[in-house]
Amino acid sequence: MSKHRVIYDTDPGVDDAMALVFQALHPDIELLGLTSVFGNATIETTTRNARFLAGRFAPGVPVAQGAAAPLKRSAPEPLAWIHGDNGLGNIAIEAGLEAALDARPAHRFIVDTVRAHPGEVTLIAVGPLTNLALALADDPQIASLVRQVVIMGGAFGTDGVLGNVTPAAEANILGDPDAADIVFGAAWPVAIVGLDVTQRTVMSHDYLASLRDRGGAAGRFVWDVSRHYEAFHEQSAQLKGIYVHDSSAVAYVLAPHLYTTRRGPVRVLTDGIAVGQTIQKPSAMPVPAPDWDTRPGSTVCLDVDVPGMLALYEQTLCGTL
Ligand code: BDR
Ligand code: CA
């Protein structure tokens, strides 16, 4: 099988960092670049973190700086109580290793890279979707040239889960709901791993300790970077472990058979008290719904083989695939 050629659009972010390590170490992924976006922290912080992560785990892979704020709103406050003051769980970030910063803005990097590899590029997007919406505005033709777009974001009500920032909205989609509605409405193949599925997937304290002991430098990094994040989960959700958000998008790319899915167009509410809510009209639903029916279908994940996903991550880090 040919490798997945990936642009990783990210707001690192502890779980973003864990997903980057996953991609860097999996033999079926070739990283073409990282594009940063505001979200878990300011654009300056997420770009610094993306450059640090690429330099340390994916040497030679460039980073392009992306949007500092959503299309139509002001930037949210950094989520320091979740991801630490530095966005990476307050670990020491060594200087000197950082990846080169591409001169182009992220959306232009995306357009140029997709055009350079028509039909081959997978976009894995795990932050607010502003860079992807800007890329579509810059060059709408890229929609037909991308292999697939895999997104961690939104929530579709499985297990009653609809949001983590408000009762109706997940952080990445609420970060830029206008951009998300544009991205879900474009004619490219979109798959969405939402919060209801990523919250079913938990890396326990013991699982993380095992990675630390068996996963070499990458495993020790994952342990170190997740200490603050695990404390947040214990305090906020009484969880002895962490939810696996962004790495779930990577797992979907590598092993889609681990996920149960449903097809149908997805809309995002862009105002009102439920702003940021993601709603799919299942393709099997017979009633007309004009706000959905004119839009392309997306693949929404409804369930996951949790042991399978966790084994894939562990085997990748421990080199036992
Ligand atoms: C998403 O929000 C961010 O805080 C995480 O990195 C993840 O992408 C989960 O809602
Ligand atoms: Ca993220």
Short mmCIF file of C-alpha atoms and ligand atoms in Angstrom, two decimals:
data_model
loop_
_atom_site.label_atom_id
_atom_site.label_comp_id
_atom_site.label_asym_id
_atom_site.label_seq_id
_atom_site.Cartn_x
_atom_site.Cartn_y
_atom_site.Cartn_z
CA MET A 1 0.00 0.00 0.00
CA SER A 2 1.27 3.50 -0.77
CA LYS A 3 1.92 5.74 2.18
CA HIS A 4 -0.56 8.30 3.41
CA ARG A 5 0.95 11.69 2.50
CA VAL A 6 -0.26 13.94 5.29
CA ILE A 7 -0.49 17.63 6.09
CA TYR A 8 -1.14 17.84 9.83
CA ASP A 9 -3.19 20.95 10.74
CA THR A 10 -2.83 21.35 14.48
CA ASP A 11 -2.99 23.58 17.59
CA PRO A 12 -0.49 21.86 19.92
CA GLY A 13 -1.79 21.12 22.51
CA VAL A 14 -0.89 17.98 24.51
CA ASP A 15 -3.06 15.54 22.58
CA ASP A 16 -1.94 17.19 19.33
CA ALA A 17 1.64 16.43 20.35
CA MET A 18 0.78 12.80 21.09
CA ALA A 19 -0.84 12.52 17.66
CA LEU A 20 2.25 14.01 16.00
CA VAL A 21 4.47 11.36 17.61
CA PHE A 22 2.03 8.69 16.36
CA GLN A 23 2.28 10.00 12.78
CA ALA A 24 6.03 10.49 12.87
CA LEU A 25 6.63 6.90 13.98
CA HIS A 26 4.05 5.04 11.87
CA PRO A 27 5.66 3.60 8.73
CA ASP A 28 2.54 4.14 6.60
CA ILE A 29 2.54 7.93 7.08
CA GLU A 30 4.72 10.42 5.26
CA LEU A 31 4.39 13.86 6.80
CA LEU A 32 4.55 16.61 4.16
CA GLY A 33 4.20 19.45 6.64
CA LEU A 34 2.59 20.80 9.77
CA THR A 35 0.30 23.82 9.69
CA SER A 36 -0.43 25.63 12.93
CA VAL A 37 -3.64 27.27 14.03
CA PHE A 38 -4.83 29.12 17.15
CA GLY A 39 -6.91 27.04 19.54
CA ASN A 40 -5.44 25.42 22.61
CA ALA A 41 -3.09 28.42 22.83
CA THR A 42 -2.23 31.55 20.84
CA ILE A 43 -0.89 31.16 17.31
CA GLU A 44 2.58 32.18 18.54
CA THR A 45 2.55 29.37 21.10
CA THR A 46 1.05 26.69 18.84
CA THR A 47 3.52 27.56 16.07
CA ARG A 48 6.46 27.42 18.46
CA ASN A 49 5.20 24.06 19.71
CA ALA A 50 4.64 22.70 16.19
CA ARG A 51 8.21 23.67 15.26
CA PHE A 52 9.56 22.03 18.40
CA LEU A 53 7.60 18.83 17.79
CA ALA A 54 8.52 18.57 14.12
CA GLY A 55 12.17 19.30 14.86
CA ARG A 56 12.31 16.63 17.54
CA PHE A 57 10.18 13.86 16.03
CA ALA A 58 9.97 14.59 12.29
CA PRO A 59 13.24 16.26 11.28
CA GLY A 60 13.09 17.94 7.88
CA VAL A 61 9.31 18.36 7.91
CA PRO A 62 8.42 22.07 7.55
CA VAL A 63 5.93 24.09 9.59
CA ALA A 64 3.75 26.86 8.16
CA GLN A 65 2.08 29.33 10.49
CA GLY A 66 -1.66 29.63 10.18
CA ALA A 67 -4.58 31.68 11.41
CA ALA A 68 -4.37 33.70 14.62
CA ALA A 69 -8.15 34.00 14.96
CA PRO A 70 -11.41 32.61 13.54
CA LEU A 71 -12.87 33.96 10.27
CA LYS A 72 -15.45 36.23 11.92
CA ARG A 73 -14.76 36.28 15.66
CA SER A 74 -12.01 37.07 18.10
CA ALA A 75 -9.55 34.40 19.22
CA PRO A 76 -10.48 32.37 22.31
CA GLU A 77 -8.40 32.50 25.48
CA PRO A 78 -5.60 29.88 25.75
CA LEU A 79 -6.67 26.69 27.57
CA ALA A 80 -3.79 26.79 30.07
CA TRP A 81 -5.62 24.74 32.72
CA ILE A 82 -5.90 21.86 30.22
CA HIS A 83 -2.70 22.07 28.15
CA GLY A 84 -0.42 24.01 30.52
CA ASP A 85 0.89 27.57 30.23
CA ASN A 86 3.13 26.58 27.31
CA GLY A 87 0.52 24.41 25.57
CA LEU A 88 2.64 21.29 26.13
CA GLY A 89 1.86 20.40 29.72
CA ASN A 90 4.58 22.72 31.05
CA ILE A 91 7.41 20.41 29.97
CA ALA A 92 10.75 22.03 29.13
CA ILE A 93 10.84 23.02 25.44
CA GLU A 94 14.45 22.90 24.32
CA ALA A 95 15.53 25.56 21.84
CA GLY A 96 17.74 24.75 18.87
CA LEU A 97 15.88 21.74 17.47
CA GLU A 98 12.95 23.59 15.95
CA ALA A 99 11.81 22.89 12.39
CA ALA A 100 12.19 25.52 9.68
CA LEU A 101 9.30 27.96 9.39
CA ASP A 102 7.91 28.02 5.85
CA ALA A 103 7.58 31.55 4.45
CA ARG A 104 4.00 30.94 3.28
CA PRO A 105 0.89 31.22 5.43
CA ALA A 106 -0.62 27.82 6.27
CA HIS A 107 -3.51 28.05 3.81
CA ARG A 108 -1.12 28.80 0.94
CA PHE A 109 1.14 25.93 2.02
CA ILE A 110 -1.91 23.65 1.92
CA VAL A 111 -2.93 24.83 -1.57
CA ASP A 112 0.58 24.53 -3.01
CA THR A 113 1.20 21.10 -1.48
CA VAL A 114 -2.14 19.70 -2.63
CA ARG A 115 -1.51 21.00 -6.15
CA ALA A 116 1.98 19.50 -6.13
CA HIS A 117 0.55 16.05 -5.25
CA PRO A 118 -2.90 15.86 -6.88
CA GLY A 119 -5.10 13.09 -5.47
CA GLU A 120 -2.53 12.11 -2.85
CA VAL A 121 -2.73 14.45 0.14
CA THR A 122 -4.63 13.60 3.33
CA LEU A 123 -5.41 16.57 5.56
CA ILE A 124 -5.57 15.61 9.22
CA ALA A 125 -7.13 18.59 11.03
CA VAL A 126 -7.30 18.59 14.81
CA GLY A 127 -7.84 22.25 15.69
CA PRO A 128 -10.25 24.99 14.59
CA LEU A 129 -10.80 24.64 10.84
CA THR A 130 -9.83 28.19 9.84
CA ASN A 131 -6.78 27.24 7.74
CA LEU A 132 -8.79 24.74 5.71
CA ALA A 133 -11.56 27.28 5.05
CA LEU A 134 -8.97 29.87 3.97
CA ALA A 135 -7.35 27.32 1.65
CA LEU A 136 -10.75 26.63 0.03
CA ALA A 137 -11.35 30.37 -0.38
CA ASP A 138 -7.91 30.81 -1.95
CA ASP A 139 -8.33 27.89 -4.37
CA PRO A 140 -11.70 26.09 -4.38
CA GLN A 141 -10.33 23.56 -6.89
CA ILE A 142 -8.26 21.87 -4.18
CA ALA A 143 -11.44 20.15 -2.97
CA SER A 144 -11.26 17.84 -5.99
CA LEU A 145 -7.50 17.30 -5.60
CA VAL A 146 -7.33 16.18 -1.95
CA ARG A 147 -7.40 12.45 -1.16
CA GLN A 148 -9.34 12.89 2.09
CA VAL A 149 -9.88 15.26 5.02
CA VAL A 150 -10.01 13.65 8.46
CA ILE A 151 -11.15 15.88 11.29
CA MET A 152 -11.23 15.56 15.06
CA GLY A 153 -14.09 17.80 16.05
CA GLY A 154 -17.75 18.13 16.80
CA ALA A 155 -20.02 15.69 18.60
CA PHE A 156 -23.02 13.75 17.34
CA GLY A 157 -24.86 12.70 20.45
CA THR A 158 -23.71 9.10 20.88
CA ASP A 159 -23.80 8.36 24.64
CA GLY A 160 -25.52 11.76 24.96
CA VAL A 161 -22.22 13.58 24.33
CA LEU A 162 -22.74 16.87 22.50
CA GLY A 163 -19.99 19.15 23.71
CA ASN A 164 -17.09 19.87 26.03
CA VAL A 165 -17.00 23.67 26.00
CA THR A 166 -20.75 24.24 26.07
CA PRO A 167 -23.59 21.71 26.38
CA ALA A 168 -23.87 21.90 22.57
CA ALA A 169 -20.34 22.39 21.21
CA GLU A 170 -16.93 20.78 21.03
CA ALA A 171 -13.81 22.97 21.26
CA ASN A 172 -12.42 22.70 17.72
CA ILE A 173 -15.75 23.44 16.04
CA LEU A 174 -16.70 26.18 18.50
CA GLY A 175 -13.24 27.64 17.83
CA ASP A 176 -14.42 28.62 14.36
CA PRO A 177 -17.97 27.47 13.54
CA ASP A 178 -18.13 29.48 10.30
CA ALA A 179 -14.99 27.78 9.00
CA ALA A 180 -16.28 24.36 10.06
CA ASP A 181 -19.55 24.82 8.16
CA ILE A 182 -17.56 25.80 5.05
CA VAL A 183 -15.24 22.80 5.36
CA PHE A 184 -18.11 20.32 5.87
CA GLY A 185 -19.90 21.83 2.85
CA ALA A 186 -17.02 21.50 0.37
CA ALA A 187 -16.93 18.74 -2.22
CA TRP A 188 -14.02 16.80 -0.76
CA PRO A 189 -14.15 13.48 1.09
CA VAL A 190 -14.56 14.36 4.78
CA ALA A 191 -14.46 11.98 7.74
CA ILE A 192 -15.17 13.26 11.25
CA VAL A 193 -14.11 11.66 14.52
CA GLY A 194 -16.18 13.50 17.08
CA LEU A 195 -16.00 13.91 20.81
CA ASP A 196 -18.53 11.17 21.54
CA VAL A 197 -16.13 8.66 19.98
CA THR A 198 -12.86 10.16 21.23
CA GLN A 199 -14.19 10.23 24.80
CA ARG A 200 -14.92 6.50 24.56
CA THR A 201 -11.22 5.99 23.89
CA VAL A 202 -9.26 6.37 27.12
CA MET A 203 -5.54 5.89 27.71
CA SER A 204 -5.37 4.82 31.34
CA HIS A 205 -2.63 5.86 33.76
CA ASP A 206 -1.20 2.33 33.52
CA TYR A 207 -1.28 2.37 29.72
CA LEU A 208 0.66 5.65 29.70
CA ALA A 209 3.14 4.29 32.24
CA SER A 210 3.67 1.25 30.02
CA LEU A 211 4.42 3.54 27.05
CA ARG A 212 6.91 5.40 29.24
CA ASP A 213 8.69 2.16 30.10
CA ARG A 214 8.53 0.43 26.70
CA GLY A 215 8.31 3.20 24.11
CA GLY A 216 11.82 4.62 24.22
CA ALA A 217 12.27 8.39 23.89
CA ALA A 218 8.84 8.79 22.28
CA GLY A 219 7.15 6.88 25.11
CA ARG A 220 8.92 8.94 27.76
CA PHE A 221 7.92 12.12 25.93
CA VAL A 222 4.26 11.02 25.81
CA TRP A 223 4.39 10.35 29.54
CA ASP A 224 6.03 13.69 30.35
CA VAL A 225 3.77 15.77 28.11
CA SER A 226 0.60 14.15 29.49
CA ARG A 227 1.19 14.66 33.26
CA HIS A 228 -0.63 18.02 33.47
CA TYR A 229 -3.31 16.79 31.02
CA GLU A 230 -3.96 13.66 33.11
CA ALA A 231 -4.33 15.77 36.25
CA PHE A 232 -6.90 17.89 34.41
CA HIS A 233 -8.88 14.76 33.46
CA GLU A 234 -8.83 13.47 37.01
CA GLN A 235 -10.03 16.78 38.36
CA SER A 236 -12.69 17.48 35.73
CA ALA A 237 -13.94 13.97 34.87
CA GLN A 238 -12.67 11.80 37.75
CA LEU A 239 -10.79 9.83 35.10
CA LYS A 240 -7.59 7.89 35.86
CA GLY A 241 -6.30 8.52 32.38
CA ILE A 242 -6.92 10.77 29.38
CA TYR A 243 -9.36 11.01 26.49
CA VAL A 244 -7.78 10.23 23.12
CA HIS A 245 -8.93 13.08 20.90
CA ASP A 246 -6.45 13.99 18.17
CA SER A 247 -4.74 10.59 17.85
CA SER A 248 -8.16 9.17 16.97
CA ALA A 249 -8.09 11.10 13.68
CA VAL A 250 -4.70 9.53 12.91
CA ALA A 251 -6.01 6.08 13.81
CA TYR A 252 -8.96 6.57 11.45
CA VAL A 253 -6.55 7.30 8.58
CA LEU A 254 -4.45 4.24 9.35
CA ALA A 255 -7.21 1.79 10.29
CA PRO A 256 -10.70 2.98 9.29
CA HIS A 257 -12.06 -0.53 9.96
CA LEU A 258 -11.74 0.24 13.69
CA TYR A 259 -14.57 2.79 13.37
CA THR A 260 -18.30 2.33 12.78
CA THR A 261 -19.53 5.15 10.57
CA ARG A 262 -22.61 6.79 9.10
CA ARG A 263 -22.88 8.86 5.93
CA GLY A 264 -24.76 12.12 5.52
CA PRO A 265 -24.28 15.88 5.21
CA VAL A 266 -23.22 17.81 8.32
CA ARG A 267 -24.14 21.37 9.23
CA VAL A 268 -22.70 23.57 11.98
CA LEU A 269 -24.80 26.10 13.86
CA THR A 270 -23.08 29.47 13.51
CA ASP A 271 -25.12 31.51 16.00
CA GLY A 272 -27.52 31.20 18.92
CA ILE A 273 -27.04 29.42 22.22
CA ALA A 274 -26.08 26.18 20.46
CA VAL A 275 -23.41 27.83 18.27
CA GLY A 276 -20.82 25.25 17.28
CA GLN A 277 -23.22 22.31 17.38
CA THR A 278 -22.66 19.74 14.63
CA ILE A 279 -25.75 18.05 13.16
CA GLN A 280 -25.71 15.28 10.57
CA LYS A 281 -28.69 14.32 8.45
CA PRO A 282 -28.22 10.55 8.05
CA SER A 283 -28.37 9.62 4.37
CA ALA A 284 -31.05 7.00 5.17
CA MET A 285 -33.39 9.69 6.56
CA PRO A 286 -36.23 10.07 4.04
CA VAL A 287 -37.65 13.50 4.97
CA PRO A 288 -36.53 16.57 3.01
CA ALA A 289 -34.13 18.89 4.83
CA PRO A 290 -33.10 21.64 2.38
CA ASP A 291 -30.35 23.04 4.62
CA TRP A 292 -28.61 19.65 4.39
CA ASP A 293 -29.83 18.13 1.12
CA THR A 294 -27.84 20.39 -1.19
CA ARG A 295 -24.55 19.54 0.55
CA PRO A 296 -22.15 16.65 0.08
CA GLY A 297 -22.19 13.76 2.52
CA SER A 298 -19.55 13.31 5.22
CA THR A 299 -18.52 10.16 7.06
CA VAL A 300 -19.23 10.51 10.78
CA CYS A 301 -17.77 8.04 13.28
CA LEU A 302 -20.31 6.58 15.69
CA ASP A 303 -18.27 3.94 17.48
CA VAL A 304 -14.74 2.63 17.81
CA ASP A 305 -12.93 -0.62 18.59
CA VAL A 306 -11.18 0.84 21.64
CA PRO A 307 -8.72 -2.03 22.28
CA GLY A 308 -7.83 -2.02 18.58
CA MET A 309 -7.15 1.71 18.58
CA LEU A 310 -5.06 1.58 21.74
CA ALA A 311 -3.07 -1.38 20.43
CA LEU A 312 -2.31 0.48 17.19
CA TYR A 313 -0.93 3.49 19.11
CA GLU A 314 1.07 1.33 21.50
CA GLN A 315 2.55 -0.88 18.76
CA THR A 316 3.53 2.21 16.77
CA LEU A 317 5.38 3.78 19.69
CA CYS A 318 6.97 0.53 20.84
CA GLY A 319 8.04 -0.48 17.33
CA THR A 320 6.11 -3.77 17.45
CA LEU A 321 3.75 -3.30 14.47
C1 BDR B 1 -10.08 19.03 20.95
O1 BDR B 1 -9.89 20.30 21.55
C2 BDR B 1 -8.54 20.49 21.88
O2 BDR B 1 -8.41 20.99 23.16
C3 BDR B 1 -7.87 19.16 21.72
O3 BDR B 1 -6.53 19.32 21.27
C4 BDR B 1 -8.70 18.44 20.71
O4 BDR B 1 -8.28 18.73 19.40
C5 BDR B 1 -10.99 18.21 21.83
O5 BDR B 1 -12.22 18.84 21.99
CA CA B 2 -6.13 19.83 18.95
#
